[in-house]
GROMACS .gro file of C-alpha atoms in nm:
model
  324
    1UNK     CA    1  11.615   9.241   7.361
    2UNK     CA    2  11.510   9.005   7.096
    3UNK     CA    3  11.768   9.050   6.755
    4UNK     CA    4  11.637   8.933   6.440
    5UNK     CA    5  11.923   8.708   6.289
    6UNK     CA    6  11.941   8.544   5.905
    7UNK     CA    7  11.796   8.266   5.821
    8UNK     CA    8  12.027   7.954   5.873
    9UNK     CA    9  12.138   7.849   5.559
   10UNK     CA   10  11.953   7.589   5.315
   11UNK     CA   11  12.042   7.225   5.338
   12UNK     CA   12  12.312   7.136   5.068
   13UNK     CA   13  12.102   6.999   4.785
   14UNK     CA   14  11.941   7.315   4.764
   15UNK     CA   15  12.197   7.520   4.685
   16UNK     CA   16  12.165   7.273   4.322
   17UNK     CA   17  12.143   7.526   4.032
   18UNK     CA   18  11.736   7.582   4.027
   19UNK     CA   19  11.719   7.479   3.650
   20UNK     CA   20  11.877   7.123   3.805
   21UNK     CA   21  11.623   6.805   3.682
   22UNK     CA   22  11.762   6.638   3.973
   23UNK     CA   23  11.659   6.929   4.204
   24UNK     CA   24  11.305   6.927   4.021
   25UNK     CA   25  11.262   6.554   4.036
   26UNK     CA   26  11.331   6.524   4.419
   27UNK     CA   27  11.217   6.894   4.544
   28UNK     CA   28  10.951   6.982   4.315
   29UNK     CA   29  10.789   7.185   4.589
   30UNK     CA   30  11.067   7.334   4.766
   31UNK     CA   31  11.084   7.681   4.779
   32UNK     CA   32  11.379   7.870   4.622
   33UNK     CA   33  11.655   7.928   4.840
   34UNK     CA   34  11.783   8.235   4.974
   35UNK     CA   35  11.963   8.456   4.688
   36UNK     CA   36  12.348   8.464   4.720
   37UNK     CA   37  12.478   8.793   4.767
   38UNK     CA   38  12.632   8.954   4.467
   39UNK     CA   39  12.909   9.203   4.424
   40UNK     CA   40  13.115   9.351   4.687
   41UNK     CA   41  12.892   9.588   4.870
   42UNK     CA   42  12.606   9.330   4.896
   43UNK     CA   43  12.866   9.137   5.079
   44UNK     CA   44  12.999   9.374   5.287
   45UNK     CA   45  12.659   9.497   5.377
   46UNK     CA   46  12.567   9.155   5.515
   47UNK     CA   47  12.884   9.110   5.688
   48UNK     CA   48  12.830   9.430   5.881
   49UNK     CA   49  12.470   9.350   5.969
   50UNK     CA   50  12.614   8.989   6.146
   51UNK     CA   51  12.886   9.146   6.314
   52UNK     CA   52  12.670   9.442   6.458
   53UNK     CA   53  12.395   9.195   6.572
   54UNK     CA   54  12.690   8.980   6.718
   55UNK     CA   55  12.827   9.271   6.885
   56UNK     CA   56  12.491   9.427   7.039
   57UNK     CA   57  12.410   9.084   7.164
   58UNK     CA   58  12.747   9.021   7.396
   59UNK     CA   59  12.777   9.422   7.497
   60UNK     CA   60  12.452   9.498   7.586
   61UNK     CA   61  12.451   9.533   7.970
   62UNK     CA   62  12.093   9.510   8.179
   63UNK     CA   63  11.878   9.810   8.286
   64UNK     CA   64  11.967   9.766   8.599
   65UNK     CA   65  12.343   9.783   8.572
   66UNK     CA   66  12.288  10.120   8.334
   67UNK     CA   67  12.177  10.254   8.669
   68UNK     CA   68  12.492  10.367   8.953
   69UNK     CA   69  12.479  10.144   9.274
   70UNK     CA   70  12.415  10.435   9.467
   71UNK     CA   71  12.112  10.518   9.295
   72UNK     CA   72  11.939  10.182   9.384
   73UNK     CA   73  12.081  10.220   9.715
   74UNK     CA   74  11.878  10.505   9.753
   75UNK     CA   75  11.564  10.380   9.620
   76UNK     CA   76  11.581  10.100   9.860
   77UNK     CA   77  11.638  10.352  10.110
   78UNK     CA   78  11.308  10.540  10.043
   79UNK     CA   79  11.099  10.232  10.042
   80UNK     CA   80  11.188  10.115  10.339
   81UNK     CA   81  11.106  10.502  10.459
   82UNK     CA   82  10.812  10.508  10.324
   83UNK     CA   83  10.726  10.125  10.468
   84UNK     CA   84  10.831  10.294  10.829
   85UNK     CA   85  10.629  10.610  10.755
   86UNK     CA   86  10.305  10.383  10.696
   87UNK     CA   87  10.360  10.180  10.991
   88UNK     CA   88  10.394  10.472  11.233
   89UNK     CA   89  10.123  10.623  11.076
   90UNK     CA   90   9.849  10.300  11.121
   91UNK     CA   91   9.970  10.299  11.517
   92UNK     CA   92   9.874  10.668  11.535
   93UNK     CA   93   9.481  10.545  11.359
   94UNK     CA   94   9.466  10.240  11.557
   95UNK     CA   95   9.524  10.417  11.893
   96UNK     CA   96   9.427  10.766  11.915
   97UNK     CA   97   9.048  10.710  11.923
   98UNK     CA   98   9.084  10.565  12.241
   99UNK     CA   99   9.303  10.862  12.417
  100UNK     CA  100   9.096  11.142  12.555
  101UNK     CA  101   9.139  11.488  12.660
  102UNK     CA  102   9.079  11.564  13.045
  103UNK     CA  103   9.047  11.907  13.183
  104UNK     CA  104   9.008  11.987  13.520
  105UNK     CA  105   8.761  12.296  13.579
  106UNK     CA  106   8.671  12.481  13.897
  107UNK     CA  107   8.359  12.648  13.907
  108UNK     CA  108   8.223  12.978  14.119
  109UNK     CA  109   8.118  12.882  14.477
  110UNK     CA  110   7.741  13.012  14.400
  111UNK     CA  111   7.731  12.805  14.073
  112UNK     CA  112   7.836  12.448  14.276
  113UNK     CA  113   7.456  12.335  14.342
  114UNK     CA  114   7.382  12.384  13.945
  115UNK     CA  115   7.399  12.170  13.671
  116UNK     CA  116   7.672  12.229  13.429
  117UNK     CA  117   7.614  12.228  13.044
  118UNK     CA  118   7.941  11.994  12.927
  119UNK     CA  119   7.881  12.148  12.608
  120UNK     CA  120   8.149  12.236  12.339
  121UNK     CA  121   8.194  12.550  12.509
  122UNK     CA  122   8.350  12.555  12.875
  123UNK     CA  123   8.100  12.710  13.123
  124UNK     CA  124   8.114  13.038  13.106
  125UNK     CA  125   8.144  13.000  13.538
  126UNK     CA  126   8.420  12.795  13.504
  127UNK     CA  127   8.763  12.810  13.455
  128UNK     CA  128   8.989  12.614  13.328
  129UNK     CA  129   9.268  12.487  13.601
  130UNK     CA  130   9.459  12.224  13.432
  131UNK     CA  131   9.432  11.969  13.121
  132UNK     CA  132   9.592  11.597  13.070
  133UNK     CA  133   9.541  11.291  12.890
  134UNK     CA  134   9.389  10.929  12.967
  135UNK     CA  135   9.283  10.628  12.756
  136UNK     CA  136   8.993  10.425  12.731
  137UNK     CA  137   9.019  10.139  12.957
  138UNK     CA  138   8.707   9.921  12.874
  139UNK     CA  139   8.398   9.931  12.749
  140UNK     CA  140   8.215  10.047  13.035
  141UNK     CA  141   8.357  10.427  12.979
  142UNK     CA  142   8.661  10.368  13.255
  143UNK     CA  143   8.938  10.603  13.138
  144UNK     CA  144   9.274  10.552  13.307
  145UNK     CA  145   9.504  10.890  13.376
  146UNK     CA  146   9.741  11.034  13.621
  147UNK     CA  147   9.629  11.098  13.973
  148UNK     CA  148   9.840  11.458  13.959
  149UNK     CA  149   9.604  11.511  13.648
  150UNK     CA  150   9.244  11.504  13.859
  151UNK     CA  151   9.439  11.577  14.202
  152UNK     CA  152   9.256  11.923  14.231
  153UNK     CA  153   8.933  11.674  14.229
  154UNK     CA  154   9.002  11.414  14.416
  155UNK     CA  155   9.096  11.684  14.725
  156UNK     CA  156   8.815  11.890  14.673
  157UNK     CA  157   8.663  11.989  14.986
  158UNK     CA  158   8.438  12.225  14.885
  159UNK     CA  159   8.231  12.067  14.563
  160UNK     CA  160   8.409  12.332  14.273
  161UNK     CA  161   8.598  12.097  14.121
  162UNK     CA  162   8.457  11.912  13.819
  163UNK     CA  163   8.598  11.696  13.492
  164UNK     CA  164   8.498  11.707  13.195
  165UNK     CA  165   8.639  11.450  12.906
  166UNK     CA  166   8.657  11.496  12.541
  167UNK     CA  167   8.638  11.185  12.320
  168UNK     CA  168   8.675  11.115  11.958
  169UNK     CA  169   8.369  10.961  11.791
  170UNK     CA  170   8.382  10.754  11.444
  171UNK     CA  171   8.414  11.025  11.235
  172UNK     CA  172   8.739  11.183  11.452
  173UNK     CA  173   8.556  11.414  11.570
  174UNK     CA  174   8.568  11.520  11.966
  175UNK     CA  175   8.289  11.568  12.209
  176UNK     CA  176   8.294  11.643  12.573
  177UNK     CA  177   8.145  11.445  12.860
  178UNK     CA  178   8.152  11.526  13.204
  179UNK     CA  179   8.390  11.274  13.403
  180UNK     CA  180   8.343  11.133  13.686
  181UNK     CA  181   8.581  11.000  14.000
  182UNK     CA  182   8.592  10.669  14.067
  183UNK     CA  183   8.916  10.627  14.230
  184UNK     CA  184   9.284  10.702  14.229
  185UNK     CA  185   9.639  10.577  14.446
  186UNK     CA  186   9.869  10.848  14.483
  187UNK     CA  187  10.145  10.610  14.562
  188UNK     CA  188  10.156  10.479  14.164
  189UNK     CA  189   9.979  10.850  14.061
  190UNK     CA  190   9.716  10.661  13.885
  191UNK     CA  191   9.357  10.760  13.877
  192UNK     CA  192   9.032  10.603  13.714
  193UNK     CA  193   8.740  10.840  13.559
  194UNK     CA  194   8.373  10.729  13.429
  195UNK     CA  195   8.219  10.891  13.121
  196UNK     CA  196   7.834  10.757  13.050
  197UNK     CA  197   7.856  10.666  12.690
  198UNK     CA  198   7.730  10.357  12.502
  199UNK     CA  199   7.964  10.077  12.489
  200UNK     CA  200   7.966  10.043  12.087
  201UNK     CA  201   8.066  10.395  12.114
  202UNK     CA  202   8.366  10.327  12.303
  203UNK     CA  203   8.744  10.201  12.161
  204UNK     CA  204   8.920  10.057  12.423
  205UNK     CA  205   9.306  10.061  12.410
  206UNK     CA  206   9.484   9.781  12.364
  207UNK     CA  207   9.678   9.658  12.635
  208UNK     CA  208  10.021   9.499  12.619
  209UNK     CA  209  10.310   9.412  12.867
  210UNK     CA  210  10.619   9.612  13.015
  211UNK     CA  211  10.770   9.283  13.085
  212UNK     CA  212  10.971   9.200  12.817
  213UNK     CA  213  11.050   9.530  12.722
  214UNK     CA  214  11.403   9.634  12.597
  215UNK     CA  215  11.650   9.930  12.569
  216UNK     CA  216  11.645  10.034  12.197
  217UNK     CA  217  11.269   9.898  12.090
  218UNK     CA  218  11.081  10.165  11.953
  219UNK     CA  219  10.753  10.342  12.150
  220UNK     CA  220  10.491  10.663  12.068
  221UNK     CA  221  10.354  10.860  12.306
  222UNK     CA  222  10.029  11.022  12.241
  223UNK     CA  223   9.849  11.232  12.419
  224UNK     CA  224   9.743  11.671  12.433
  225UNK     CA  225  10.067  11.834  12.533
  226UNK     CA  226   9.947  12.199  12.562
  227UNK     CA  227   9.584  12.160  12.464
  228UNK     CA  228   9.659  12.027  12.141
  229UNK     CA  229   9.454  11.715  12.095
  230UNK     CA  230   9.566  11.371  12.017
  231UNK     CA  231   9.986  11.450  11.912
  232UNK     CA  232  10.216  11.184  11.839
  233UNK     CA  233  10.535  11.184  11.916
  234UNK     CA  234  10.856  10.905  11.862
  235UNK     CA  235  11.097  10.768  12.075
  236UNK     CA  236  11.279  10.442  12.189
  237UNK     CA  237  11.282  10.307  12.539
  238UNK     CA  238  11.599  10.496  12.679
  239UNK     CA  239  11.589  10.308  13.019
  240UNK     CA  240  11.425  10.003  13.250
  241UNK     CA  241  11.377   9.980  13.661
  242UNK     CA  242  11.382  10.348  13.684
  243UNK     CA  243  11.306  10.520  13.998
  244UNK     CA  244  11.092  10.851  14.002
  245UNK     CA  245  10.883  11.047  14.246
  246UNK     CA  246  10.496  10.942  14.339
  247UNK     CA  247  10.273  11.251  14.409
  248UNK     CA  248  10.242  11.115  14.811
  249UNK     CA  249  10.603  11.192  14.842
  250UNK     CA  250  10.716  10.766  14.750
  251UNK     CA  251  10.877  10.650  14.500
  252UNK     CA  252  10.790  10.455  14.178
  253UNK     CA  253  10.988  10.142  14.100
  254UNK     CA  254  11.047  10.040  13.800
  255UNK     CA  255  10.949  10.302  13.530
  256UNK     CA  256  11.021  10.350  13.191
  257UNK     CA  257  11.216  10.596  13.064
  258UNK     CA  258  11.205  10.704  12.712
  259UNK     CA  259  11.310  11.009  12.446
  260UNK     CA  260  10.965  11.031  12.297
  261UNK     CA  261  10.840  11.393  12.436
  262UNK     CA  262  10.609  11.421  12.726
  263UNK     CA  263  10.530  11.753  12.801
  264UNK     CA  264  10.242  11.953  12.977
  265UNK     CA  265   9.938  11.787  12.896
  266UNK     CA  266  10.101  11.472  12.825
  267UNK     CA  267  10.042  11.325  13.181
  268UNK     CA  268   9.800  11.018  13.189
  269UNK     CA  269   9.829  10.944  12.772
  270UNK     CA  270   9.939  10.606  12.695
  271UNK     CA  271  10.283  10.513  12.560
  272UNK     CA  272  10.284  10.255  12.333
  273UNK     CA  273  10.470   9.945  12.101
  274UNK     CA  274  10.504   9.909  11.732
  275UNK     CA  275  10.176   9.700  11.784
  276UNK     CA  276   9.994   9.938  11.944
  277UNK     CA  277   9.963   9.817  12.289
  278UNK     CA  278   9.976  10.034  12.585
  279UNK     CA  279  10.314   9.939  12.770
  280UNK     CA  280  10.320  10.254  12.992
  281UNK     CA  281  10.137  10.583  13.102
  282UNK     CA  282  10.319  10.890  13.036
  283UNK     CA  283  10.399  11.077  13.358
  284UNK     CA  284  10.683  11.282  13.411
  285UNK     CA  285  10.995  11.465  13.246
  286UNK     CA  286  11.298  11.643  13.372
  287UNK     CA  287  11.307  11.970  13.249
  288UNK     CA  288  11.604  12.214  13.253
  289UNK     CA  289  11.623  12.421  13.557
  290UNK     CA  290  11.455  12.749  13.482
  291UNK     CA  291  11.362  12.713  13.111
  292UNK     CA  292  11.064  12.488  13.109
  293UNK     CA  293  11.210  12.286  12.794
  294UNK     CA  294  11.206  11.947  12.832
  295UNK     CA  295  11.550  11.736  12.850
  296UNK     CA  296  11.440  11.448  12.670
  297UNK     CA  297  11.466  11.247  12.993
  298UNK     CA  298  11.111  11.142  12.981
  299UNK     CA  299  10.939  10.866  13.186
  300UNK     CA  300  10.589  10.650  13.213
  301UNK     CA  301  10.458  10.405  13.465
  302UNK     CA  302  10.515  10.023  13.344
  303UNK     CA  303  10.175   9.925  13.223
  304UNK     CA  304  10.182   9.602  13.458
  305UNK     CA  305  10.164   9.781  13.756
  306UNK     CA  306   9.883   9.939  13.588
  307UNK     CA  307   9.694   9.626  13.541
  308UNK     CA  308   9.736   9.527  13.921
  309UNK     CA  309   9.595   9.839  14.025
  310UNK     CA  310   9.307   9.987  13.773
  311UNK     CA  311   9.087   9.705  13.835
  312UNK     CA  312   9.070   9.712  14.216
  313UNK     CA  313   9.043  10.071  14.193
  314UNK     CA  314   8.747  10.055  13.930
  315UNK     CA  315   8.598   9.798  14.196
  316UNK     CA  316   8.654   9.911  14.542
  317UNK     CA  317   8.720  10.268  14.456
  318UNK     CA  318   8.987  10.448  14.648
  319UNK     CA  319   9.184  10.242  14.878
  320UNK     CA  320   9.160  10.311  15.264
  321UNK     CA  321   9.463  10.527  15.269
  322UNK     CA  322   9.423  10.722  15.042
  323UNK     CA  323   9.093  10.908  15.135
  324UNK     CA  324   9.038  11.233  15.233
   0.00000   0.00000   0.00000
């Protein structure tokens, strides 16, 4: 606050009666100097006016401490929410167009020799046997996912077993392709499918390290728990170098375990960083015994062991023992 004080007082030789000769002779252009007050309550009006400006001047505090401390606590609180919010929400844009649906449909035995319309619509000759998640692996339309997702299709005998794949395009909207087997390892319960789209159609997912991973860092799972398309949820890595069951009756070394729910559906999304880079693929949870609600105990194959074994699979197809 800017406070308008008097006017400092006139040098001395002005304050020379003005009907001085001297003060004509050697100020003839001087202005005339400020008029004296006269009488008491001129005087006591100008006193007043200095000691109020005076006063204002040394008491008056900043905005900011007119404010309580826990008021600009909060504030600070709710921008740094709101920072968090943001972030969480650009992982969700930057990733989700490259997870995908999967469901897994068998179709009547007398309907096996004819084409399938992967329309919006499931077949009406088909039914729907299971659903999961994968990611975009490249360019080329490879789409990693669990082998327990597509495990109905990689043992099918009989030719009633097909896949079909819904992707998002640029708009966010989802269209189905049909998907096809190109190889899967049991041992790791990891499977690769092919969809025939154009490459600049195609976001692949962004793939990080499980490496240096630790306990507390923050990770988002996203995937179609339940048929609902593309769901975040949030979570910190709970756990390293855990051991969990492989669909070939091994074990997996070394997964991740984390709080951020996995549920039905789930299986074969990608778990990610606060970058946005794949670190795991969401496989399992424990659930409580006879209540089918999840215990938070939730777990997702390390994404190295993903990048030793996609690519040989996407080369040479299904390893030797692991064919039917």
């Amino acid at each position: 606050m800017v406070l308008l004080l008097p006017s400092p007082p006139p040098p001395s030789n002005s304050l020379l009666p003005r009907s001085s000769p001297h003060n004509l002779l050697q100020n003839p252009t001087k202005p005339s100097p400020l008029p004296i007050p006269k009488g008491p309550n001129e005087h006591r009006r100008a006193l007043l006016l200095l000691a109020s400006s005076s006063l204002l001047h040394l008491v008056l505090p900043t905005f900011d401490s007119l404010l309580p401390s826990s008021s600009i606590a909060r504030a600070q609180e709710i921008y740094e929410l709101e920072e968090d919010e943001r972030r969480v929400v650009r992982i969700f844009q930057d990733t989700s167009p490259s997870v995908v649906f999967i469901k897994d449909l068998q179709i009547k035995p007398n309907t096996r020799s004819v084409s399938l319309d992967f329309s919006e619509d499931d077949p009406v000759d088909a039914k729907v046997e299971g659903t999961g998640s994968g990611f975009l692996w490249d360019k080329y339309g490879h789409i990693v996912t669990n082998y327990h997702v597509i495990a109905k299709l990689a043992t099918d005998q009989a030719g009633l077993h097909r896949c079909k794949v819904y992707l998002q395009d640029s708009s966010g909207s989802s269209y189905p392709k049909e998907g096809k087997l190109i190889g899967f390892d049991p041992a790791f319960d990891l499977a690769v499918l092919k969809v025939d789209v154009e490459k600049n159609k195609l976001r692949p997912a962004l793939i990080g390290s499980s490496r240096d991973l630790r306990v507390g860092q923050s990770c988002f799972a996203i995937g179609n728990p339940y048929g609902y398309q593309r769901t975040l949820t949030t979570g910190v890595v709970s756990g390293l170098g855990r051991q969990i069951p492989s669909p070939n009756g091994s074990s997996i070394q070394g997964a991740i375990q984390t709080d951020a729910a996995i549920n039905s559906g789930n299986s074969g999304g990608p778990l990610v960083d606060s970058y946005g880079h794949v670190i795991g693929v969401n496989t399992a949870t424990f659930t409580r015994k006879g209540t089918g609600i999840s215990s938070g105990v939730n777990f997702a194959i390390p994404v190295d062991i993903v990048v030793r074994t996609i690519p040989y699979l996407i080369v040479y197809g299904t390893s030797v023992r692991n064919r039917f």
